[in-house]
Short mmCIF file of C-alpha atoms in Angstrom, two decimals:
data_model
loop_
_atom_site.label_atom_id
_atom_site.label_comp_id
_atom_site.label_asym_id
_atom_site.label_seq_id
_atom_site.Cartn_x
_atom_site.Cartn_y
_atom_site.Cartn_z
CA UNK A 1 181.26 106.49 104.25
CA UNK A 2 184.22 108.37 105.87
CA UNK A 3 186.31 106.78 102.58
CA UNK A 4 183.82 108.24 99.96
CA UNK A 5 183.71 111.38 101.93
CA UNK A 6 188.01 111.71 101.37
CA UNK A 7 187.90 110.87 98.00
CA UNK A 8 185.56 113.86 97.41
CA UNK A 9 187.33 116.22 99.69
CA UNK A 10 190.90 114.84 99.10
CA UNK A 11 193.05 118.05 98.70
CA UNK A 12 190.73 120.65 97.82
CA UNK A 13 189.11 124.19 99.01
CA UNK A 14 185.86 123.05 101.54
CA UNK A 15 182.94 125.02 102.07
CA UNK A 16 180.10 124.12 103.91
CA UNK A 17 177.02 126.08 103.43
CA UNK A 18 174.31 126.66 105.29
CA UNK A 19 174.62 125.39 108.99
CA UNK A 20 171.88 124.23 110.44
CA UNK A 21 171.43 120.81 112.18
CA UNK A 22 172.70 118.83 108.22
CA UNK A 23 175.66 121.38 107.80
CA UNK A 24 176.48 121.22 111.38
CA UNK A 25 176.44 116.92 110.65
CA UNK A 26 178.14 117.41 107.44
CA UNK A 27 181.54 119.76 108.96
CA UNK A 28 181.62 116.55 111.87
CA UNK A 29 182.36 114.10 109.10
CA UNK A 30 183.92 116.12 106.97
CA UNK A 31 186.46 116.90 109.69
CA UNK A 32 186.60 113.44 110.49
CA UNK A 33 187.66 111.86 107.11
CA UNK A 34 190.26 114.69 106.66
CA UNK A 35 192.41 115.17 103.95
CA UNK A 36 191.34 118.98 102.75
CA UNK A 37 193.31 122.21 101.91
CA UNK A 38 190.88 124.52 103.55
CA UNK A 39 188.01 124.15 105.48
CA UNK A 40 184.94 126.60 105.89
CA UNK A 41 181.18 127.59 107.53
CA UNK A 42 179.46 129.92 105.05
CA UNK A 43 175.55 131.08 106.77
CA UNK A 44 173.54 134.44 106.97
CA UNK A 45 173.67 134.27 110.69
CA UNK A 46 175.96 134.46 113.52
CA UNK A 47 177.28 130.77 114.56
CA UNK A 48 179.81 128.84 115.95
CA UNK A 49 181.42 125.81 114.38
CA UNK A 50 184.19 125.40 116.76
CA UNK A 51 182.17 122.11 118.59
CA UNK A 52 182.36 120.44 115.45
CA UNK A 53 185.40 121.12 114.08
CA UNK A 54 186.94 119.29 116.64
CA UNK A 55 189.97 121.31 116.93
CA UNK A 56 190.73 121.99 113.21
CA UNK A 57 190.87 125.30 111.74
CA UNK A 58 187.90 126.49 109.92
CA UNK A 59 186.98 129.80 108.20
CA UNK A 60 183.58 131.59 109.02
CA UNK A 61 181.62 133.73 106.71
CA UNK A 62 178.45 134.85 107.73
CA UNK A 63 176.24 137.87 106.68
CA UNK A 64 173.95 138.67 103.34
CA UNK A 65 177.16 138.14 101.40
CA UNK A 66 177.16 134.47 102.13
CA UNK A 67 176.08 133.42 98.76
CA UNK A 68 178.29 135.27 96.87
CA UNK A 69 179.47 134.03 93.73
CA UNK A 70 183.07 135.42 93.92
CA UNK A 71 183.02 133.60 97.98
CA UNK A 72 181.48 129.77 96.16
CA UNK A 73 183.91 129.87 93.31
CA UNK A 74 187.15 130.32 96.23
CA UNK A 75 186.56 126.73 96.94
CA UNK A 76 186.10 123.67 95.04
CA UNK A 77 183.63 121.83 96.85
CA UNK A 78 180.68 123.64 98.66
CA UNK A 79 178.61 121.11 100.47
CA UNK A 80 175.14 122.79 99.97
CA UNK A 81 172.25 122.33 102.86
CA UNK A 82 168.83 121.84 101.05
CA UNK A 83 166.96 124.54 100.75
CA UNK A 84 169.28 127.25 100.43
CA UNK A 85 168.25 128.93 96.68
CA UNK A 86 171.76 129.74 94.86
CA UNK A 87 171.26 133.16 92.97
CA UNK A 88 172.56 131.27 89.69
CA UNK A 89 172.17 127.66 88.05
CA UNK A 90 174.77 125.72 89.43
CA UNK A 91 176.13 124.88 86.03
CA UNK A 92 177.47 128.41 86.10
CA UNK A 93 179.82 128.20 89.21
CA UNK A 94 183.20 127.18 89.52
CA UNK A 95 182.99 124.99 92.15
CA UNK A 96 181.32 121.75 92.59
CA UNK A 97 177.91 121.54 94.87
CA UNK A 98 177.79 118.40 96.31
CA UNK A 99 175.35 117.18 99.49
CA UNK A 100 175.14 114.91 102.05
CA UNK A 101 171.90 113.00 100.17
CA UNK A 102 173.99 111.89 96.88
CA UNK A 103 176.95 111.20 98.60
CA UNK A 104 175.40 108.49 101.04
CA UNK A 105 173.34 107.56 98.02
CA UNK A 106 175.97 106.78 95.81
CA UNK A 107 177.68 104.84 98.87
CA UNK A 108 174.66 102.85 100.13
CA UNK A 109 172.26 103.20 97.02
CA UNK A 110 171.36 99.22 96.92
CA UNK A 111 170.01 99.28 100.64
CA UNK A 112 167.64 102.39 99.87
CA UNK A 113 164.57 102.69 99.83
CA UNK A 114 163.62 106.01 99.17
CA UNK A 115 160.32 107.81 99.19
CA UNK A 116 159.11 110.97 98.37
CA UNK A 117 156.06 112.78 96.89
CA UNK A 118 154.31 116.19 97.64
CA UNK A 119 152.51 114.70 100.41
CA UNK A 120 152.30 111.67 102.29
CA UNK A 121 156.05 110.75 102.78
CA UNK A 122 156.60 111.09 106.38
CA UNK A 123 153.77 108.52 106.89
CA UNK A 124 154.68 106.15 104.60
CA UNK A 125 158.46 106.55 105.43
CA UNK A 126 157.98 105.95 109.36
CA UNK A 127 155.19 103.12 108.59
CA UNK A 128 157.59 101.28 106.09
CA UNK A 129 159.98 101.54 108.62
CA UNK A 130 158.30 100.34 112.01
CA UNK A 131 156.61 97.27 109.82
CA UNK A 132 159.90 96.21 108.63
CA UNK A 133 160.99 96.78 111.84
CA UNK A 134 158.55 94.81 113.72
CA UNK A 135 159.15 91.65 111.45
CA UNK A 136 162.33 91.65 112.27
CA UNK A 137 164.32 93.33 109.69
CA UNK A 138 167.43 95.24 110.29
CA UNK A 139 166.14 98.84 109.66
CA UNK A 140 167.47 101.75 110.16
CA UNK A 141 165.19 105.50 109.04
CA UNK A 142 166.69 108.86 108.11
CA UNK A 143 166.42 111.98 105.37
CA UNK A 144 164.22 114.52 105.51
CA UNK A 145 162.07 112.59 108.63
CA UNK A 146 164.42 114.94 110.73
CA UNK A 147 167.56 112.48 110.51
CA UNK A 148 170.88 113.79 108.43
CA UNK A 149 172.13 111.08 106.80
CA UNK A 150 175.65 111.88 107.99
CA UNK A 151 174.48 110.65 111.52
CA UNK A 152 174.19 107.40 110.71
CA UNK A 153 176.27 106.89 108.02
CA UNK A 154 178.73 105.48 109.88
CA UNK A 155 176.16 102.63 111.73
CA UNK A 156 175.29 101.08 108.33
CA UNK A 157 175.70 97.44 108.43
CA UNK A 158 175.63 95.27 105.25
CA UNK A 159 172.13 94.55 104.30
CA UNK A 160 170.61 96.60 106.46
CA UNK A 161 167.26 98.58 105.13
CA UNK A 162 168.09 102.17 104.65
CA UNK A 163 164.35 103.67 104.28
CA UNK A 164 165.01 107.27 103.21
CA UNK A 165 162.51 109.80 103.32
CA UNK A 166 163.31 112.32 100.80
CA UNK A 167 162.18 116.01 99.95
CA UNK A 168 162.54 117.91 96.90
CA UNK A 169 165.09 120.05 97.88
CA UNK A 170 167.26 117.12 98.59
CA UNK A 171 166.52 115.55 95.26
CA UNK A 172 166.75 119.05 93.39
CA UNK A 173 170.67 118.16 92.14
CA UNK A 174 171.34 114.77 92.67
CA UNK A 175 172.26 112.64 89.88
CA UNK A 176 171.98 109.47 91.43
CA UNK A 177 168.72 107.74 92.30
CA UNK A 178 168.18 104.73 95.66
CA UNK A 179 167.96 100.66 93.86
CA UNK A 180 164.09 101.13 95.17
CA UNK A 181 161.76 103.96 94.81
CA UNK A 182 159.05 105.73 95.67
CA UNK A 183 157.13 108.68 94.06
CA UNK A 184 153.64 109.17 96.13
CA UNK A 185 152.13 111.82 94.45
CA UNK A 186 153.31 115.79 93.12
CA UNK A 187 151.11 118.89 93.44
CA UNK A 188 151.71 122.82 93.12
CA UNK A 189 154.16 123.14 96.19
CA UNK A 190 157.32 125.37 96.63
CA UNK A 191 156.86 127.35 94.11
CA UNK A 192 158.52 130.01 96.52
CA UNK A 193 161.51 128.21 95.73
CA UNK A 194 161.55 126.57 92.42
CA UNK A 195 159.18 129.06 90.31
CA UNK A 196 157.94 127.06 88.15
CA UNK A 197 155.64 123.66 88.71
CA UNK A 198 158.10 122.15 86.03
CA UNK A 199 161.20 122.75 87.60
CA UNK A 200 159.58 121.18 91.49
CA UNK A 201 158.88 118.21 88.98
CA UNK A 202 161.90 117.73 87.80
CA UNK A 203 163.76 117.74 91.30
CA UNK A 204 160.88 115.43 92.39
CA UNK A 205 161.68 112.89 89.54
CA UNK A 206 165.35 112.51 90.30
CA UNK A 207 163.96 109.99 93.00
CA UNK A 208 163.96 107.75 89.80
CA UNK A 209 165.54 109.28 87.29
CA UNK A 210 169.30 107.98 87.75
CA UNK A 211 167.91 104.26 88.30
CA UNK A 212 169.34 101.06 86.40
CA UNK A 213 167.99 98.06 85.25
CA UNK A 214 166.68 95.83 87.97
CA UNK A 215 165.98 98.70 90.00
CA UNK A 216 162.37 99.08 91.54
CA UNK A 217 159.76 102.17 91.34
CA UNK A 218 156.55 102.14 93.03
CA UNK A 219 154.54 105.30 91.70
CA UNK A 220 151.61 106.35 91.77
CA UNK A 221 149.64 105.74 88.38
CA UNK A 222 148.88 110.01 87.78
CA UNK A 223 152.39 110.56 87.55
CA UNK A 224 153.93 107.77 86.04
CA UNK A 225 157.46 108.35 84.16
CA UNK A 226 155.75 109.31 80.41
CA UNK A 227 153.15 110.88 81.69
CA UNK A 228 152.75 114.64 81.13
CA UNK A 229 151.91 116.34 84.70
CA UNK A 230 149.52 118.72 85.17
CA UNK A 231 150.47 122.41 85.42
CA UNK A 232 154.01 121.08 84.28
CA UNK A 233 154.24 121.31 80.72
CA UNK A 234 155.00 118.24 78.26
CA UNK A 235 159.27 118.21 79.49
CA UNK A 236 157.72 116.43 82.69
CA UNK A 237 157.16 113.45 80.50
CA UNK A 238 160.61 113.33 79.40
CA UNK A 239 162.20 111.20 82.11
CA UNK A 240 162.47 108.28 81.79
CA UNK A 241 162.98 105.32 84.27
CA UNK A 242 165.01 102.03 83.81
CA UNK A 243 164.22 100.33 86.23
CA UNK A 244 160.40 97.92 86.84
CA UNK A 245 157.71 100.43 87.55
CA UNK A 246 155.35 99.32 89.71
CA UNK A 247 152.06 101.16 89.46
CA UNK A 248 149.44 102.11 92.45
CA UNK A 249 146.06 103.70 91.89
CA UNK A 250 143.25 104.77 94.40
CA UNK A 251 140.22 103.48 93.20
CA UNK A 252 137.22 106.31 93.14
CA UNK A 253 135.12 106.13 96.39
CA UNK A 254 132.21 103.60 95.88
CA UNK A 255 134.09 101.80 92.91
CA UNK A 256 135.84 98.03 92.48
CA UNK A 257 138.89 97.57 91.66
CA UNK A 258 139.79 97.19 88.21
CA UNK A 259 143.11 96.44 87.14
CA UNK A 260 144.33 100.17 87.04
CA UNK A 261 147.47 99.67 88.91
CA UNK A 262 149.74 97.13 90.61
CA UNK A 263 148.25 97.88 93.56
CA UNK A 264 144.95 98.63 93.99
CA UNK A 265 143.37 100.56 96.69
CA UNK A 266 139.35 100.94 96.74
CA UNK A 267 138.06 101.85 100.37
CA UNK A 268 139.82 99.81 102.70
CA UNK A 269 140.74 97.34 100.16
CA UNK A 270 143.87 96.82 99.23
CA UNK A 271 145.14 94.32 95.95
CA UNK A 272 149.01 93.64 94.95
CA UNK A 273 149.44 90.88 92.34
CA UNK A 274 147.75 88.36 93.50
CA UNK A 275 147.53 89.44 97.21
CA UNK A 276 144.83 91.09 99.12
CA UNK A 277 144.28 92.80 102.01
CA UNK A 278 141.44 94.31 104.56
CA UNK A 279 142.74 97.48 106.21
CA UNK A 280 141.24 97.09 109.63
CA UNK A 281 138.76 100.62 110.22
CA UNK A 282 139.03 100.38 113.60
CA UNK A 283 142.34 100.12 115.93
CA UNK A 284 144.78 101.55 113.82
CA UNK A 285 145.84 105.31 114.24
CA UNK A 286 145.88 106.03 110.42
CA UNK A 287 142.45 106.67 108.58
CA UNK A 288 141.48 108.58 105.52
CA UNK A 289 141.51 107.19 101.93
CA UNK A 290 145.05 109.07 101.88
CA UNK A 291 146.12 107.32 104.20
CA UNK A 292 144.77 103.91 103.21
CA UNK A 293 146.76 104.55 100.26
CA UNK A 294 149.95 104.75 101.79
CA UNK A 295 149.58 102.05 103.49
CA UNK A 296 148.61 99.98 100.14
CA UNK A 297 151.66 101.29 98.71
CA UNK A 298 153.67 100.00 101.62
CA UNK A 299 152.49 96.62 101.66
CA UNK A 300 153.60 96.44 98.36
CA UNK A 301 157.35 97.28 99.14
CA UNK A 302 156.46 95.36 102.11
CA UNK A 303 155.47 92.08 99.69
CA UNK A 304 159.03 92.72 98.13
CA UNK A 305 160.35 91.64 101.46
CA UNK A 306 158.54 88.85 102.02
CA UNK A 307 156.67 90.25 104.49
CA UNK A 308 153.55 88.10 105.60
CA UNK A 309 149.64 89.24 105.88
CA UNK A 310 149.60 88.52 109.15
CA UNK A 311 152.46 90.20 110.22
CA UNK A 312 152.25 93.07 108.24
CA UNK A 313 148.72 93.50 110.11
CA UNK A 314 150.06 93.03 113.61
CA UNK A 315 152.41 95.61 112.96
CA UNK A 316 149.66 97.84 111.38
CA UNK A 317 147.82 98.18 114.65
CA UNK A 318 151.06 98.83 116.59
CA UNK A 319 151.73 101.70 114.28
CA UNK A 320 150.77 105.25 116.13
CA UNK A 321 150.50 108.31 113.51
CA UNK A 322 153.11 111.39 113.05
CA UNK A 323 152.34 114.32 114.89
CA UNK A 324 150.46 116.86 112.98
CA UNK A 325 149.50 115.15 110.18
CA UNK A 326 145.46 114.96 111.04
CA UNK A 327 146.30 114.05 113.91
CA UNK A 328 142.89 113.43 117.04
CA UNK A 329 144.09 116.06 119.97
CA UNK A 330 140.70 115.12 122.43
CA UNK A 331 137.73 116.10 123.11
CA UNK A 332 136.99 119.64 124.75
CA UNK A 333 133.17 121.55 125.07
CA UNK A 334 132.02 118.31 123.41
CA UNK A 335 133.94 119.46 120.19
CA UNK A 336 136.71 116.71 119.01
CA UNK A 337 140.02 118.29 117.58
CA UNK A 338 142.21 117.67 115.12
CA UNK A 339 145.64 118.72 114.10
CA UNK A 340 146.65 118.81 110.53
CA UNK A 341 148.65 121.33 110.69
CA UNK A 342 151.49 119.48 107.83
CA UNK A 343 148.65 120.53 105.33
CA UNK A 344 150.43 123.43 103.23
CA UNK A 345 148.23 122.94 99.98
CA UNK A 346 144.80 122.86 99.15
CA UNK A 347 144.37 119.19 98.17
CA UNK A 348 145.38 117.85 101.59
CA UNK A 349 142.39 119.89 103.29
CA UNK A 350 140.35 118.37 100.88
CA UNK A 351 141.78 115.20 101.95
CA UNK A 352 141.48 116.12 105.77
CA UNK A 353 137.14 117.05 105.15
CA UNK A 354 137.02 113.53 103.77
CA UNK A 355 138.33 111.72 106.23
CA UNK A 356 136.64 112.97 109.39
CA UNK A 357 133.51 112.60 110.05
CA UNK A 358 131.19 115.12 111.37
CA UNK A 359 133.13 118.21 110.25
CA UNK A 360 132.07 121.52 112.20
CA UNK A 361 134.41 123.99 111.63
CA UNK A 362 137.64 124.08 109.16
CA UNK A 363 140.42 126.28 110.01
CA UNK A 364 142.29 127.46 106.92
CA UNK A 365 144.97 130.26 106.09
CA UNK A 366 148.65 131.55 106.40
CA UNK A 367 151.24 132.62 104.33
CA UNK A 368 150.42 133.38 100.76
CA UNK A 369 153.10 131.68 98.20
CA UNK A 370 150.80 132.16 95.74
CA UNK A 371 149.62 128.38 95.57
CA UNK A 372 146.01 127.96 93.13
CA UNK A 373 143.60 127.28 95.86
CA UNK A 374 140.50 127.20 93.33
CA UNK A 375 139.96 123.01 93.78
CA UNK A 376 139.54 124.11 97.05
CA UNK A 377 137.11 126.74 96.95
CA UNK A 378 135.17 124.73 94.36
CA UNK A 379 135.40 121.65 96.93
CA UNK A 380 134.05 123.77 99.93
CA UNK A 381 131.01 125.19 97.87
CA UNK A 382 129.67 121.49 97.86
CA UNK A 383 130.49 120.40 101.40
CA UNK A 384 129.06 119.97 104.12
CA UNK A 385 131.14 121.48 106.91
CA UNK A 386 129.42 124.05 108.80
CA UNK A 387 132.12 126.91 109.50
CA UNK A 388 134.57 128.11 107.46
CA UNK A 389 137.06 130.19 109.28
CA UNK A 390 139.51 131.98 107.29
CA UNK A 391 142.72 133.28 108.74
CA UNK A 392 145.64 135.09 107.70
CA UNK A 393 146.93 136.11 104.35
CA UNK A 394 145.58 133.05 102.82
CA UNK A 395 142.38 133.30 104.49
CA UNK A 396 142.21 136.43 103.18
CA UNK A 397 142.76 135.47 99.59
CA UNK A 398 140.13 132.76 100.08
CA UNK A 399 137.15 134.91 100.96
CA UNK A 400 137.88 137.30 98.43
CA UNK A 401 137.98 135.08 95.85
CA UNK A 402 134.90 133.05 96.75
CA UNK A 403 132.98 136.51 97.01
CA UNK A 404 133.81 136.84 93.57
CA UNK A 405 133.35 133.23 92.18
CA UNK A 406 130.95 131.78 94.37
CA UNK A 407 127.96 134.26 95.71
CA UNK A 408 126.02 131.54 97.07
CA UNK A 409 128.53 130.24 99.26
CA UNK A 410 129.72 133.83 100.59
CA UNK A 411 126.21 134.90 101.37
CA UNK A 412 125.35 131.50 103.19
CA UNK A 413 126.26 132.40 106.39
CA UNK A 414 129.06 129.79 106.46
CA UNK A 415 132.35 131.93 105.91
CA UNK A 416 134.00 133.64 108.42
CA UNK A 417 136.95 135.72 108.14
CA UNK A 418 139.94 136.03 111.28
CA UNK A 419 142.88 137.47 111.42
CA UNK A 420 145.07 135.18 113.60
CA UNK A 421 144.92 131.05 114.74
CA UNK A 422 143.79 132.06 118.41
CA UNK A 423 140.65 134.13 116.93
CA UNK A 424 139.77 131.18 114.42
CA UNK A 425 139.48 128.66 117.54
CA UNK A 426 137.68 131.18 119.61
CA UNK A 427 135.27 131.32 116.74
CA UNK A 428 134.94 127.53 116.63
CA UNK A 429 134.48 127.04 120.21
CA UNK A 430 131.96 130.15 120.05
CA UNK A 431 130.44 128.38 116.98
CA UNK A 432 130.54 124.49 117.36
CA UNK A 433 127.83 121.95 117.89
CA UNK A 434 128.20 119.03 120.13
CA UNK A 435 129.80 116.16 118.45
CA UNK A 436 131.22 118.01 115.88
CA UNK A 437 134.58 118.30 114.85
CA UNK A 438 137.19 121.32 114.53
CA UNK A 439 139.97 120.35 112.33
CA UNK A 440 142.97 122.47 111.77
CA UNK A 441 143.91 121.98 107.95
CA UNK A 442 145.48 125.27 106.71
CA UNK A 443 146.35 124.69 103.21
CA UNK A 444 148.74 127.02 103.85
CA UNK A 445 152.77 127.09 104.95
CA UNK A 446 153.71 128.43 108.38
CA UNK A 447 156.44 130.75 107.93
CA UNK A 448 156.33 133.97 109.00
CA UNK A 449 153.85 133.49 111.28
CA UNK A 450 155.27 130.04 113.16
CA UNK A 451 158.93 129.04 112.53
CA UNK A 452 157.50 125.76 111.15
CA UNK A 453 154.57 123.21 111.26
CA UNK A 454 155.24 121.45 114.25
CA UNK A 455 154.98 124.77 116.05
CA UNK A 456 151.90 126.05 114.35
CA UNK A 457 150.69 122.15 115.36
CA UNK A 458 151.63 122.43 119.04
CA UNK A 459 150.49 126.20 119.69
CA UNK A 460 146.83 124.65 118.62
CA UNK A 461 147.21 121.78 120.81
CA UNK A 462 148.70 123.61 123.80
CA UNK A 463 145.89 126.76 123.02
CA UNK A 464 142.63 124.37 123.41
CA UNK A 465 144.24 121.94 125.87
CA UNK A 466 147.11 123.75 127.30
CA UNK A 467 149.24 121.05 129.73
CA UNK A 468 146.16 118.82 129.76
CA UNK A 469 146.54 117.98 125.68
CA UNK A 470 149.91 116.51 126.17
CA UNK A 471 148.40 112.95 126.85
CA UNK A 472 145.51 112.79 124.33
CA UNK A 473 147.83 113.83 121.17
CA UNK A 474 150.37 110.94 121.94
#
């Protein structure tokens, strides 16, 4: 890696921007293969690269004129963190954006197996990883799971199983795609960032596009390369892929499988070519027909390496779910709780009333981006949770717009409107029947109002259990 890293960097103007926990990786390396004319930290705050630099001299520019055209075009590489929007195309520049994802793609691309999709990909990515893992393949997991690439770059042995989670921003300018592939699913997400649904499809579809022949792509069969995506316009169905596509479908609830897809997920049922398996319902930490697809897809990649039935089952029930991603918190007042706090659109609440049974109260809302949240709405009007709390500028959104589209629903009694997370759970203690459920599913993202997720995830653990939680969510 530290020899692919030189020949990029050999003799020219260095810039890394953006230095969080990937840029702060990426200035360790880059240091470390050497061979530059200039070295230097571009970020809108205040840091300090001097513990990475290890010595060598390297520029700082910090402040709102980080992203400065005139500052990029002064070097001749700019290693870019994801998610950091350039003001222009990056056509337009001078200087070449490279990133840590293509660069340990193009150097390990045959041991990848990358995943992705709009939802779903830090399950399947950890899952993939601890089965493989547990039947005794050399495995190593990294991406957008919370792992720079540039930290283990260096640990790669030959033949060893790279399984890459990887998120659209990562994808957005890569023009090189891992020997095996995974595209989950896409849905109206980031649109903060990317504008358009068409242009998030397009970054989302570099998982495959720059694949050859003999390569691999597991996909899911309502966005299949071809296929014209919804909300995207007919250019998503202009990328192609070279490599074998294998197809996966979830069957609709109550129906047999058919012959849709590869593989073939209806309830717990899961089909692959000639293969079959019975995902257990009980003793594994992963349930939910979204989840029972993931795991169908995985035992597909799995079948690629040889993995058995029997093992792949074994390490199925040793398997304990992500944090925050519907995740059971405990029982408290006789209510059961449950963190989804990952949920950021309005398909994965759906997804989250489906799979848990006894629903009592929903807790949705938080920052507006603008996301199309009438599924949702339509969804809730035929459901049969008993509360739904509405919170923040989401929330917000959401009761207007069922006031105006669905009368019934706002006059049954069964809305309620908070303004913060801490009001919504009073309001479901204050609220909830014995045996029910409260599920945290916000269908919205955090920022602004949590610095991420994980924190909006914890603060709802830690504000029902407080210390006493800690146990019951591992």
């Amino acid at each position: 890696m530290l020899k692919k890293i030189r020949q990029t960097i050999e003799g020219k103007k260095v810039l890394i921007l953006g230095f969080g926990r990937e840029g702060r990786s990426s200035l360790r390396l880059v240091c470390k293969a050497g061979g530059w004319e200039t070295l230097a930290v571009s970020d809108l705050r205040e840091v300090d690269p001097s513990r990475e630099a290890g010595g060598n001299k390297v520029e700082l520019f910090t402040g709102e004129h980080y992203l400065d055209r005139e500052l990029l075009d002064s070097f001749d590489i700019v290693f870019k963190t994801p998610g950091i929007v350039l003001p222009e195309e990056p056509k337009v520049y001078r200087c070449r954006f490279v990133s840590q994802t293509e660069l340990f793609i193009e150097r390990f691309r045959d041991q990848i197996v990358g995943i992705t999709g709009t939802k779903g990909k830090s399950t399947t990515s950890s899952l993939l990883y601890h089965i493989l893992k547990e039947t005794g393949e050399d495995t190593v997991l990294a991406g957008n799971i919370g792992i720079p690439v540039f930290d283990i770059a260096e640990d790669i042995m030959p033949g060893e199983v790279i399984v890459l989670e990887l998120s659209c921003h990562q994808l957005e300018h890569i023009q090189v795609s891992p020997r095996i592939a995974v595209l989950l699913n896409l849905y109206e997400e980031h649109l903060d960032h990317y504008g358009t649904m068409a242009k998030y499809v397009r970054a989302k579809q570099n998982i495959y596009a720059w694949q050859r022949e003999g390569d691999i792509l597991f996909c899911n069969v309502d966005v299949l390369p071809g296929k014209e995506i919804e909300g995207a316009g007919k250019e998503s169905a202009c990328v192609p892929c070279r490599g074998e596509i294998i197809s996966a479908v979830m069957v609709p609830e109550g129906e047999k499988a058919r012959g849709a897809g590869d593989i073939e997920v209806a309830g717990n049922a899961v089909r692959y070519r000639g293969s079959g398996l019975r995902i257990p319902e009980e003793g594994i930490s992963l349930f939910g027909r979204h989840n029972y697809f993931d795991i169908g897809v995985v035992y597909g990649i799995c079948k690629e390496f040889s993995v058995t039935d029997e093992k792949f089952l074994k390490a199925l029930r040793t398997f304990q779910t992500l944090p925050h991603r519907l995740q059971y918190l405990g029982v408290k007042e006789g209510l059961r709780f449950y963190d989804d706090s990952i949920s950021t659109i309005g398909e994965t609440t759906i997804q989250a009333l489906e799979s848990v049974k006894n629903v009592d109260s929903i807790l949705i809302g938080g920052m507006d981006r603008g996301v199309d949240y009438s599924q949702l709405e339509e969804y809730l009007t035929g459901s049969s949770v008993r509360h739904i709390i509405l919170m923040e500028a989401t929330g917000k959104r959401i009761y207007r717009e069922i006031k105006e589209k669905y009368p019934t629903l706002f006059a049954s009694g069964r809305l309620a409107l908070t303004e913060h997370l801490e009001e919504a759970v009073d309001l479901a203690r204050e609220l909830g029947e014995e045996g029910g459920a409260c599920v945290l599913s916000p269908a919205a993202a955090s920022y602004g109002i949590f610095k991420n997720f994980e924190e909006r995830g914890e603060y709802f653990r830690q504000y029902i259990f407080g210390q006493e939680g800690r146990q019951a969510a591992r």
